[in-house]
CSV table of C-alpha atoms in Angstrom, one decimal:
chain,number,residue,atom,x,y,z
A,1,MET,CA,-4.3,19.1,0.2
A,2,GLY,CA,-4.7,22.3,-2.1
A,3,VAL,CA,-4.5,25.6,-1.2
A,4,ILE,CA,-6.8,27.6,1.0
A,5,GLU,CA,-8.1,31.1,-0.2
A,6,LYS,CA,-6.8,33.9,2.0
A,7,GLU,CA,-10.2,35.1,3.1
A,8,LEU,CA,-11.0,31.7,4.7
A,9,TYR,CA,-8.0,31.8,7.1
A,10,THR,CA,-7.9,35.5,7.7
A,11,ILE,CA,-11.1,35.5,9.7
A,12,ASP,CA,-10.0,35.0,13.4
A,13,PRO,CA,-13.1,34.3,15.6
A,14,VAL,CA,-10.9,35.5,18.6
A,15,LYS,CA,-9.0,38.8,18.4
A,16,GLU,CA,-5.5,38.4,18.6
A,17,THR,CA,-3.0,40.7,20.6
A,18,THR,CA,0.7,41.0,20.2
A,19,GLU,CA,0.6,38.8,23.5
A,20,THR,CA,-0.7,36.0,21.8
A,21,LEU,CA,1.7,32.9,21.4
A,22,VAL,CA,-0.6,30.0,20.2
A,23,HIS,CA,-3.9,30.3,18.6
A,24,TYR,CA,-6.0,27.4,17.7
A,25,VAL,CA,-8.5,28.4,15.1
A,26,ASN,CA,-11.5,26.3,14.6
A,27,VAL,CA,-9.3,23.1,14.9
A,28,SER,CA,-11.0,19.8,14.7
A,29,LYS,CA,-9.3,16.3,14.9
A,30,SER,CA,-10.9,12.9,14.0
A,31,TYR,CA,-9.7,9.4,14.0
A,32,GLY,CA,-11.9,7.9,11.4
A,33,ASP,CA,-15.3,8.5,12.5
A,34,VAL,CA,-14.5,9.5,16.0
A,35,ARG,CA,-14.3,13.3,16.4
A,36,VAL,CA,-11.9,13.8,19.4
A,37,LEU,CA,-11.8,17.6,18.8
A,38,LYS,CA,-14.5,19.6,17.7
A,39,ASN,CA,-14.0,23.2,16.4
A,40,LEU,CA,-11.6,24.3,19.1
A,41,ASN,CA,-10.8,28.0,19.6
A,42,LEU,CA,-8.1,28.4,22.2
A,43,GLU,CA,-5.5,31.2,22.7
A,44,VAL,CA,-2.4,30.7,24.7
A,45,LYS,CA,-0.5,33.9,25.6
A,46,LYS,CA,3.2,34.6,25.9
A,47,GLY,CA,4.5,33.1,29.3
A,48,GLU,CA,1.2,31.8,30.2
A,49,LYS,CA,0.8,28.9,32.4
A,50,LEU,CA,-2.3,27.2,31.0
A,51,GLY,CA,-3.9,23.9,32.7
A,52,LEU,CA,-5.8,21.6,30.6
A,53,ILE,CA,-8.1,19.5,32.7
A,54,GLY,CA,-11.1,17.0,31.8
A,55,PRO,CA,-11.9,13.4,31.6
A,56,SER,CA,-10.0,10.9,29.6
A,57,GLY,CA,-10.9,11.2,26.1
A,58,SER,CA,-11.9,14.7,26.2
A,59,GLY,CA,-9.3,15.6,23.8
A,60,LYS,CA,-6.8,17.6,26.1
A,61,THR,CA,-3.9,15.6,25.1
A,62,THR,CA,-4.5,15.8,21.5
A,63,ILE,CA,-4.4,19.4,21.9
A,64,ILE,CA,-0.8,19.5,22.8
A,65,ARG,CA,0.2,16.6,20.5
A,66,MET,CA,-0.9,18.8,17.6
A,67,LEU,CA,1.2,21.8,18.8
A,68,MET,CA,4.1,19.5,19.0
A,69,THR,CA,3.3,18.5,15.5
A,70,LEU,CA,2.8,14.7,16.4
A,71,GLU,CA,-0.8,14.8,15.2
A,72,LYS,CA,-2.1,16.7,12.4
A,73,PRO,CA,-5.3,18.7,12.6
A,74,THR,CA,-8.1,17.3,10.4
A,75,SER,CA,-9.3,20.8,9.8
A,76,GLY,CA,-8.7,24.3,11.2
A,77,PHE,CA,-5.4,26.2,11.8
A,78,ILE,CA,-2.9,26.4,14.7
A,79,LYS,CA,-1.1,29.8,14.7
A,80,PHE,CA,2.2,30.3,16.3
A,81,GLU,CA,3.2,33.9,16.7
A,82,ASP,CA,2.9,35.3,13.3
A,83,GLU,CA,3.1,31.9,11.5
A,84,TYR,CA,0.8,28.9,10.9
A,85,LEU,CA,2.2,25.5,12.3
A,86,TRP,CA,0.7,23.3,9.7
A,87,HIS,CA,0.6,25.4,6.9
A,88,LYS,CA,2.9,27.9,5.0
A,89,GLU,CA,2.0,30.7,2.8
A,90,ASN,CA,3.4,30.3,-0.8
A,91,LYS,CA,4.6,33.0,-3.2
A,92,LYS,CA,1.1,33.7,-4.2
A,93,GLY,CA,0.1,34.4,-0.5
A,94,GLN,CA,-1.9,31.2,-0.7
A,95,LEU,CA,-1.9,29.0,2.5
A,96,VAL,CA,-0.7,25.5,1.7
A,97,GLU,CA,0.3,22.5,3.6
A,98,ALA,CA,3.7,23.0,5.4
A,99,ASP,CA,6.6,20.8,4.5
A,100,GLU,CA,9.3,19.1,6.7
A,101,LYS,CA,11.6,22.3,6.6
A,102,HIS,CA,8.7,24.5,7.9
A,103,LEU,CA,7.7,22.1,10.3
A,104,ARG,CA,11.4,21.7,11.9
A,105,LYS,CA,11.4,25.5,12.1
A,106,MET,CA,8.3,25.7,14.1
A,107,ARG,CA,9.4,22.9,16.3
A,108,THR,CA,12.4,24.9,17.6
A,109,ASN,CA,9.7,26.9,19.5
A,110,ILE,CA,8.1,24.0,21.1
A,111,GLY,CA,9.2,21.5,23.8
A,112,MET,CA,7.4,18.5,25.3
A,113,VAL,CA,7.6,16.2,28.3
A,114,PHE,CA,5.7,12.9,27.8
A,115,GLN,CA,3.8,10.7,30.2
A,116,HIS,CA,6.3,7.8,29.5
A,117,PHE,CA,9.3,9.8,29.7
A,118,ASN,CA,10.7,8.4,26.3
A,119,LEU,CA,14.4,9.0,27.1
A,120,PHE,CA,16.6,7.6,24.9
A,121,PRO,CA,17.8,4.3,26.5
A,122,HIS,CA,21.0,3.9,24.7
A,123,MET,CA,22.5,7.3,25.9
A,124,THR,CA,23.7,8.4,29.3
A,125,ILE,CA,21.6,10.9,31.0
A,126,LEU,CA,24.0,13.7,30.0
A,127,ARG,CA,23.9,12.9,26.5
A,128,ASN,CA,20.1,12.4,26.5
A,129,VAL,CA,20.2,16.2,27.5
A,130,MET,CA,23.3,17.1,25.2
A,131,GLU,CA,22.2,15.6,22.0
A,132,ALA,CA,19.8,18.0,20.7
A,133,PRO,CA,21.8,21.0,21.7
A,134,VAL,CA,24.6,19.7,19.8
A,135,ARG,CA,22.8,18.1,16.7
A,136,VAL,CA,20.0,20.3,16.3
A,137,LEU,CA,21.1,23.8,17.6
A,138,GLY,CA,24.6,23.2,16.4
A,139,LEU,CA,26.1,24.3,19.7
A,140,PRO,CA,29.8,23.5,20.4
A,141,LYS,CA,30.2,20.5,22.6
A,142,GLU,CA,31.7,22.4,25.5
A,143,GLU,CA,29.0,24.8,25.5
A,144,ALA,CA,26.1,22.3,25.1
A,145,LYS,CA,27.7,20.2,27.8
A,146,GLU,CA,28.0,23.1,30.1
A,147,ARG,CA,24.4,24.1,29.7
A,148,SER,CA,23.3,20.5,29.9
A,149,VAL,CA,25.0,20.0,33.2
A,150,GLU,CA,23.6,23.1,34.4
A,151,MET,CA,20.0,22.1,33.7
A,152,LEU,CA,20.7,18.7,35.3
A,153,THR,CA,22.0,20.2,38.2
A,154,LYS,CA,18.9,22.2,38.6
A,155,VAL,CA,16.6,19.5,38.3
A,156,GLY,CA,18.8,17.6,41.1
A,157,LEU,CA,20.8,15.1,38.9
A,158,ARG,CA,24.1,16.4,39.0
A,159,ASP,CA,25.4,13.1,40.5
A,160,HIS,CA,23.8,10.9,37.7
A,161,LEU,CA,25.3,12.2,34.4
A,162,ASP,CA,27.0,9.1,33.3
A,163,LYS,CA,24.3,6.7,34.3
A,164,TYR,CA,21.6,5.2,31.9
A,165,PRO,CA,18.1,5.8,32.0
A,166,GLU,CA,17.2,2.2,33.1
A,167,GLN,CA,19.3,2.9,36.3
A,168,LEU,CA,17.1,5.8,37.3
A,169,SER,CA,13.6,5.8,39.1
A,170,GLY,CA,10.7,7.0,37.4
A,171,GLY,CA,10.7,10.4,39.1
A,172,GLN,CA,14.5,10.8,38.1
A,173,LYS,CA,13.8,9.9,34.5
A,174,GLN,CA,11.0,12.5,34.2
A,175,ARG,CA,13.4,15.0,35.6
A,176,VAL,CA,15.7,14.3,32.9
A,177,ALA,CA,13.2,14.5,30.5
A,178,ILE,CA,12.1,18.0,31.8
A,179,ALA,CA,15.8,19.0,31.6
A,180,ARG,CA,16.1,17.6,28.1
A,181,ALA,CA,13.2,19.7,26.8
A,182,VAL,CA,13.9,23.0,28.6
A,183,VAL,CA,17.5,22.9,27.6
A,184,MET,CA,16.5,23.7,23.9
A,185,GLN,CA,14.9,27.0,25.3
A,186,PRO,CA,11.7,26.7,23.8
A,187,LYS,CA,8.8,29.5,23.8
A,188,VAL,CA,6.2,26.9,25.1
A,189,MET,CA,6.6,23.7,27.2
A,190,LEU,CA,4.0,20.9,26.8
A,191,PHE,CA,3.5,18.6,29.7
A,192,ASP,CA,1.5,15.5,29.0
A,193,GLU,CA,0.1,14.0,32.3
A,194,VAL,CA,3.8,13.8,33.3
A,195,THR,CA,3.2,12.3,36.6
A,196,SER,CA,0.5,9.6,35.6
A,197,ALA,CA,3.1,6.7,35.1
A,198,LEU,CA,4.9,7.6,38.2
A,199,ASP,CA,4.5,5.7,41.6
A,200,PRO,CA,2.6,8.0,44.1
A,201,GLU,CA,5.7,8.9,46.3
A,202,LEU,CA,7.6,10.0,43.3
A,203,VAL,CA,4.9,12.5,41.9
A,204,GLY,CA,6.1,15.2,44.3
A,205,GLU,CA,9.7,15.4,43.1
A,206,VAL,CA,8.8,16.1,39.8
A,207,LEU,CA,6.0,18.7,40.4
A,208,GLU,CA,8.5,20.6,42.5
A,209,VAL,CA,10.7,20.9,39.3
A,210,ILE,CA,7.9,22.0,37.2
A,211,ARG,CA,6.7,24.5,39.9
A,212,GLU,CA,10.3,26.0,40.2
A,213,LEU,CA,10.3,26.1,36.2
A,214,ALA,CA,7.1,28.0,36.1
A,215,ASN,CA,8.3,30.4,38.7
A,216,GLU,CA,11.5,31.3,37.1
A,217,THR,CA,11.1,31.3,33.5
A,218,ASP,CA,8.9,33.4,31.1
A,219,MET,CA,8.3,30.2,29.1
A,220,ALA,CA,4.6,29.6,28.3
A,221,MET,CA,3.3,26.2,29.6
A,222,ILE,CA,0.5,23.8,28.7
A,223,LEU,CA,0.0,21.4,31.4
A,224,VAL,CA,-2.4,18.4,30.7
A,225,THR,CA,-2.8,16.9,34.1
A,226,HIS,CA,-4.9,14.9,36.5
A,227,GLU,CA,-3.3,16.6,39.5
A,228,MET,CA,-5.9,19.0,40.4
A,229,ASP,CA,-4.1,20.7,43.3
A,230,PHE,CA,-1.1,21.3,41.2
A,231,ALA,CA,-2.9,22.6,38.2
A,232,LYS,CA,-4.8,25.1,40.5
A,233,GLU,CA,-1.5,26.2,42.2
A,234,ILE,CA,0.6,26.7,38.8
A,235,SER,CA,-1.8,27.8,36.4
A,236,ASP,CA,-2.9,31.4,35.4
A,237,ARG,CA,-5.9,29.8,33.6
A,238,ILE,CA,-7.6,26.5,33.5
A,239,VAL,CA,-9.4,25.0,30.7
A,240,PHE,CA,-12.1,22.3,31.0
A,241,LEU,CA,-12.6,20.0,28.4
A,242,HIS,CA,-15.4,17.7,27.8
A,243,ASP,CA,-16.1,15.5,24.7
A,244,GLY,CA,-13.7,17.6,22.2
A,245,LYS,CA,-15.0,20.9,23.4
A,246,ILE,CA,-14.1,23.4,25.8
A,247,GLU,CA,-17.0,23.3,28.5
A,248,GLU,CA,-15.6,25.9,30.7
A,249,GLU,CA,-12.7,28.2,31.1
A,250,GLY,CA,-11.4,30.6,33.7
A,251,THR,CA,-8.8,31.4,36.7
A,252,PRO,CA,-7.9,28.4,38.9
A,253,ASN,CA,-10.3,30.2,41.3
A,254,GLU,CA,-13.3,30.4,39.2
A,255,ILE,CA,-12.8,26.8,38.1
A,256,PHE,CA,-12.3,25.1,41.4
A,257,GLU,CA,-14.2,27.2,43.7
A,258,ASN,CA,-17.0,28.3,41.6
A,259,PRO,CA,-17.7,25.9,38.7
A,260,ARG,CA,-20.7,26.9,36.5
A,261,SER,CA,-21.2,24.1,34.4
A,262,LEU,CA,-22.8,20.9,35.9
A,263,ARG,CA,-20.2,18.7,34.0
A,264,LEU,CA,-17.4,20.5,35.6
A,265,GLN,CA,-18.9,20.3,39.0
A,266,ASN,CA,-19.4,16.4,38.6
A,267,PHE,CA,-16.0,16.2,37.2
A,268,LEU,CA,-14.4,17.9,40.2
A,269,LYS,CA,-16.6,16.1,42.7
A,270,ARG,CA,-15.3,12.8,41.4
A,271,PHE,CA,-11.8,14.0,41.7
A,272,LEU,CA,-12.3,15.2,45.2
A,273,ARG,CA,-13.9,11.8,46.1
A,274,GLN,CA,-10.7,9.9,45.3
B,1,MET,CA,36.4,-47.4,-3.2
B,2,THR,CA,37.8,-46.7,0.3
B,3,TRP,CA,39.0,-43.9,2.2
B,4,SER,CA,42.6,-43.0,1.8
B,5,TRP,CA,44.2,-41.0,4.6
B,6,ASP,CA,47.4,-40.1,2.5
B,7,PHE,CA,45.3,-38.8,-0.3
B,8,ALA,CA,43.1,-36.8,2.1
B,9,VAL,CA,46.2,-35.3,3.6
B,10,GLU,CA,47.6,-34.6,0.3
B,11,ILE,CA,44.6,-32.7,-1.3
B,12,PHE,CA,43.4,-31.1,2.1
B,13,PRO,CA,45.9,-28.0,1.6
B,14,VAL,CA,44.8,-27.5,-2.0
B,15,ILE,CA,41.1,-27.5,-1.2
B,16,ALA,CA,41.8,-25.3,2.0
B,17,SER,CA,43.9,-22.8,-0.2
B,18,ALA,CA,40.5,-21.7,-1.3
B,19,LEU,CA,39.6,-20.5,2.2
B,20,TRP,CA,40.6,-16.8,1.7
B,21,LEU,CA,38.8,-16.7,-1.4
B,22,VAL,CA,35.7,-18.1,0.1
B,23,LEU,CA,35.9,-15.9,3.4
B,24,ALA,CA,36.4,-12.8,1.1
B,25,VAL,CA,33.3,-13.5,-1.1
B,26,THR,CA,31.4,-14.3,2.1
B,27,PHE,CA,32.2,-11.1,3.9
B,28,GLY,CA,32.2,-9.1,0.5
B,29,ALA,CA,28.7,-10.1,-0.2
B,30,TYR,CA,27.5,-9.8,3.4
B,31,LEU,CA,28.9,-6.2,3.4
B,32,VAL,CA,26.5,-5.6,0.3
B,33,ALA,CA,23.7,-7.3,2.1
B,34,VAL,CA,24.1,-5.3,5.2
B,35,VAL,CA,24.2,-1.9,3.4
B,36,PHE,CA,21.8,-2.6,0.6
B,37,GLY,CA,19.4,-4.1,3.1
B,38,LEU,CA,19.5,-0.9,5.0
B,39,VAL,CA,18.9,1.0,1.7
B,40,LEU,CA,15.9,-1.1,1.1
B,41,THR,CA,14.5,-0.8,4.6
B,42,PHE,CA,14.8,3.1,3.9
B,43,LEU,CA,13.0,3.0,0.5
B,44,ARG,CA,10.1,1.0,1.8
B,45,ARG,CA,9.4,3.4,4.2
B,46,THR,CA,9.4,6.6,2.0
B,47,LYS,CA,6.3,8.6,2.0
B,48,TYR,CA,6.2,8.0,-1.8
B,49,LYS,CA,3.9,5.1,-2.4
B,50,LEU,CA,5.6,4.4,-5.8
B,51,ILE,CA,8.9,3.9,-4.3
B,52,THR,CA,7.5,1.8,-1.5
B,53,TYR,CA,5.7,-0.5,-4.1
B,54,ILE,CA,8.7,-1.0,-6.3
B,55,THR,CA,10.8,-1.9,-3.4
B,56,ASN,CA,8.6,-4.3,-2.0
B,57,GLY,CA,8.1,-5.7,-5.4
B,58,PHE,CA,11.7,-6.0,-5.8
B,59,ILE,CA,12.1,-7.7,-2.5
B,60,GLU,CA,9.4,-10.1,-3.3
B,61,PHE,CA,10.8,-10.9,-6.7
B,62,VAL,CA,14.6,-11.5,-5.4
B,63,ARG,CA,13.4,-13.7,-2.5
B,64,SER,CA,11.1,-16.1,-4.7
B,65,THR,CA,13.5,-16.7,-7.4
B,66,PRO,CA,16.5,-18.9,-6.8
B,67,PRO,CA,19.7,-17.3,-6.3
B,68,LEU,CA,21.5,-19.7,-8.9
B,69,ILE,CA,19.1,-18.3,-11.5
B,70,GLN,CA,20.0,-14.8,-10.2
B,71,LEU,CA,23.6,-15.4,-10.7
B,72,PHE,CA,23.2,-16.8,-14.2
B,73,PHE,CA,21.3,-13.9,-15.1
B,74,VAL,CA,23.7,-11.5,-13.7
B,75,TYR,CA,26.8,-13.2,-15.0
B,76,PHE,CA,25.5,-14.7,-18.4
B,77,ALA,CA,22.7,-12.5,-19.4
B,78,LEU,CA,23.4,-8.9,-18.2
B,79,PRO,CA,26.4,-8.8,-20.5
B,80,THR,CA,24.1,-8.9,-23.6
B,81,VAL,CA,22.5,-5.6,-22.5
B,82,GLY,CA,26.0,-4.2,-22.0
B,83,ILE,CA,26.6,-4.9,-18.1
B,84,SER,CA,29.6,-7.1,-18.0
B,85,LEU,CA,31.0,-8.1,-14.5
B,86,ASP,CA,33.8,-10.3,-13.7
B,87,LYS,CA,32.7,-13.6,-11.8
B,88,TYR,CA,33.8,-12.2,-8.5
B,89,THR,CA,31.9,-9.1,-8.6
B,90,ALA,CA,28.9,-10.8,-10.1
B,91,GLY,CA,28.9,-13.2,-7.3
B,92,ILE,CA,29.3,-10.8,-4.7
B,93,LEU,CA,26.7,-8.6,-5.8
B,94,THR,CA,24.2,-11.4,-6.6
B,95,LEU,CA,24.6,-13.1,-3.1
B,96,GLY,CA,24.9,-9.7,-1.5
B,97,ILE,CA,21.8,-8.2,-3.2
B,98,HIS,CA,19.9,-11.6,-2.4
B,99,TYR,CA,20.5,-11.6,1.3
B,100,SER,CA,19.9,-8.0,1.4
B,101,THR,CA,16.0,-8.7,1.1
B,102,TYR,CA,16.5,-11.1,4.0
B,103,LEU,CA,18.3,-8.4,6.0
B,104,ALA,CA,15.7,-5.8,4.9
B,105,GLU,CA,13.3,-8.0,6.8
B,106,VAL,CA,15.6,-8.4,10.0
B,107,TYR,CA,16.0,-4.6,10.1
B,108,ARG,CA,12.2,-4.1,9.8
B,109,SER,CA,11.6,-6.4,12.9
B,110,GLY,CA,14.0,-4.6,14.9
B,111,ILE,CA,12.9,-1.1,13.7
B,112,ASP,CA,9.2,-2.3,14.7
B,113,ALA,CA,10.3,-3.1,18.1
B,114,VAL,CA,11.4,0.4,18.9
B,115,PRO,CA,8.6,2.1,20.8
B,116,ILE,CA,6.7,4.8,19.3
B,117,GLY,CA,7.6,7.2,21.9
B,118,GLN,CA,11.1,7.1,20.8
B,119,TRP,CA,10.1,8.6,17.6
B,120,GLU,CA,7.9,11.1,19.2
B,121,ALA,CA,10.8,12.2,21.4
B,122,ALA,CA,13.0,12.5,18.5
B,123,LYS,CA,10.5,14.7,16.9
B,124,ALA,CA,9.8,16.6,19.9
B,125,MET,CA,13.7,17.2,20.3
B,126,ASN,CA,13.4,18.5,16.5
B,127,PHE,CA,16.1,15.8,15.1
B,128,SER,CA,16.1,15.6,11.5
B,129,LYS,CA,14.9,12.5,9.6
B,130,VAL,CA,18.6,11.5,9.2
B,131,GLN,CA,19.4,12.2,12.8
B,132,THR,CA,16.2,10.4,14.1
B,133,TRP,CA,17.3,7.3,12.1
B,134,PHE,CA,20.9,7.1,12.6
B,135,ARG,CA,21.0,8.6,16.5
B,136,VAL,CA,17.9,7.2,17.7
B,137,ILE,CA,15.9,4.4,16.0
B,138,LEU,CA,18.9,2.4,14.4
B,139,PRO,CA,21.1,2.2,17.8
B,140,GLN,CA,18.1,0.8,19.5
B,141,ALA,CA,16.7,-1.6,16.5
B,142,ILE,CA,20.0,-3.2,15.5
B,143,PRO,CA,21.5,-4.6,18.8
B,144,PRO,CA,18.4,-7.1,19.4
B,145,VAL,CA,18.7,-8.6,15.9
B,146,ILE,CA,22.4,-9.1,15.7
B,147,PRO,CA,22.1,-12.7,16.4
B,148,MET,CA,19.5,-13.0,13.5
B,149,MET,CA,22.0,-11.0,11.2
B,150,GLY,CA,24.7,-13.4,12.4
B,151,ASN,CA,22.5,-16.3,11.2
B,152,TYR,CA,22.3,-14.9,7.8
B,153,LEU,CA,26.1,-14.6,7.6
B,154,ILE,CA,26.3,-18.5,8.2
B,155,VAL,CA,23.7,-19.0,5.7
B,156,LEU,CA,25.3,-16.8,3.2
B,157,PHE,CA,28.5,-18.6,3.9
B,158,LYS,CA,27.1,-21.8,3.1
B,159,GLU,CA,25.6,-20.6,-0.3
B,160,THR,CA,29.1,-19.7,-1.7
B,161,PRO,CA,29.4,-23.2,-3.6
B,162,LEU,CA,26.7,-21.7,-5.8
B,163,LEU,CA,29.5,-19.5,-7.3
B,164,MET,CA,31.1,-22.6,-8.8
B,165,ALA,CA,28.3,-22.3,-11.3
B,166,ILE,CA,30.1,-19.3,-12.9
B,167,GLY,CA,33.6,-20.6,-12.4
B,168,VAL,CA,34.9,-19.3,-9.0
B,169,HIS,CA,37.3,-21.5,-7.6
B,170,GLU,CA,35.8,-21.9,-4.1
B,171,PHE,CA,36.0,-25.2,-2.0
B,172,LEU,CA,33.5,-27.2,-4.0
B,173,GLN,CA,35.1,-26.3,-7.3
B,174,GLU,CA,38.5,-27.1,-6.0
B,175,ALA,CA,37.2,-30.6,-4.8
B,176,LYS,CA,35.5,-31.3,-8.1
B,177,LEU,CA,38.6,-30.7,-10.1
B,178,ILE,CA,40.7,-32.9,-7.8
B,179,GLY,CA,38.0,-35.5,-7.5
B,180,ALA,CA,37.7,-35.5,-11.5
B,181,ALA,CA,41.5,-35.6,-11.9
B,182,HIS,CA,41.9,-38.6,-9.7
B,183,PHE,CA,38.6,-40.2,-9.9
B,184,LYS,CA,38.4,-40.2,-5.9
B,185,TYR,CA,35.6,-38.0,-4.9
B,186,LEU,CA,35.1,-39.3,-1.4
B,187,GLU,CA,38.0,-37.5,0.3
B,188,ALA,CA,37.6,-34.5,-1.6
B,189,TYR,CA,34.0,-33.6,-1.0
B,190,THR,CA,34.3,-35.0,2.8
B,191,ILE,CA,36.9,-32.3,3.1
B,192,VAL,CA,34.6,-29.7,1.9
B,193,GLY,CA,31.9,-30.7,4.2
B,194,LEU,CA,34.3,-30.8,7.2
B,195,LEU,CA,35.7,-27.2,6.1
B,196,PHE,CA,32.1,-25.9,6.2
B,197,LEU,CA,31.6,-27.5,9.5
B,198,LEU,CA,34.6,-26.1,10.9
B,199,LEU,CA,33.8,-22.6,10.0
B,200,SER,CA,29.9,-22.7,10.6
B,201,TYR,CA,29.8,-24.4,14.0
B,202,PRO,CA,32.1,-22.3,15.8
B,203,SER,CA,30.0,-19.1,14.3
B,204,ALA,CA,26.8,-20.7,15.3
B,205,LEU,CA,28.2,-21.2,18.9
B,206,LEU,CA,29.1,-17.6,18.9
B,207,ILE,CA,25.8,-16.5,17.8
B,208,ASN,CA,24.1,-18.4,20.3
B,209,TYR,CA,26.4,-16.8,22.8
B,210,LEU,CA,25.6,-13.4,21.6
B,211,GLU,CA,21.8,-14.2,21.7
B,212,LYS,CA,22.0,-15.5,25.1
B,213,ARG,CA,23.7,-12.4,26.2
B,214,SER,CA,21.4,-10.0,24.5
B,215,LYS,CA,18.3,-11.8,26.3
B,216,MET,CA,20.2,-11.4,29.7
B,217,LYS,CA,20.6,-7.8,29.1
B,218,LYS,CA,16.8,-7.5,28.3
B,219,VAL,CA,16.0,-9.1,31.5
B,220,ARG,CA,18.4,-6.9,33.4
B,221,GLY,CA,17.2,-3.8,31.7
């Protein structure tokens, strides 16, 4: 713990603009002796749709889990707009470890959809979506319900409001999970391999919902995915990770049509073969 | 000495008259156990290591000492340091706290069975700690352990004769008084056994049923 002197954390290797939403500054993450992320520097702009690709174990999921505050960086900083996610400034202007209150404030900006849905099994579909707007945002029940029904209608589940998650297919569950996150109107949505646990025939309906969302909102999105075609179609920018480092980044065209590094070329080859 | 039906019929109502008291003590103590067990569960999981240590120490201590000694301690020893409780309060609190340590363990097993993804989803939805516990985790952790909790209710019920030791007139105390007055213990103690059987066995059946039902639910889910 302890304080961090100001000079240390004001040195930003990448110049920020007013368009910057999220900024990873020299972020590393280790589990015991295993370093899964090594001095990551990454910027996400407001409204940007960023695709994270790479072999498993390359650290892409860790990147978004740290932003959702599910994992704490071992070192480095994550900035969200003008504030630090895992740190806050004390009265002396020093940066100290953030408390739960600060983390809760920061989390209002961030939403996440998980690989295994993680719906609340003891709540109906409607309550799954409504619960946070009522309890966390403090919206009046009626308003929260209206918003939630609207979201669920958008993802095509208007007829399933009173069902329980176990009564839905995987694709439907994941669409509920998307509605549940979006209804909170975060500034950035994180998608963690959201189609990996689905039967192949159910992947399409989930991707369709995300596609629509990407087209009609100005929320930023970070997608960790193995769906290369989808990443290519939907992303403004793609980052290819290898072994905890950014190996290559660029527009979808640059990454998929013109991969420069050998590792990316090999990675894409393996995917095309499948 | 032979069994006398007349005597048994005569004394049955006297012994059974303790029924309400026994039930009140049982449920009173169980309520303490259910609530305090939850408190212990939370204390054990705080991020403050010292509190966790103390709580675990307390649980170990209470579980490895006999409830009878705890009862004597609370009723006879605590007054010397200025804490005087009447026998009912002392009995209910002692049994309740004793069983809260077992229930804390039951809660723990229920909580550990809730997938980590539920905690993460609660965090991602930005629920507070309290909301996460009471809206997400406990509603999933408790139903599967209800049969186990029910078992402890029966065990606790069967421990109520301990309170005789501090002068509570439960079944056994009533029986002992009658037995001593007439020098006839056979009928009196048989009736006590019978009363426990009559109350415990249907409860055990009910719990079995609940257990089967919750298993069926799991299979369906």
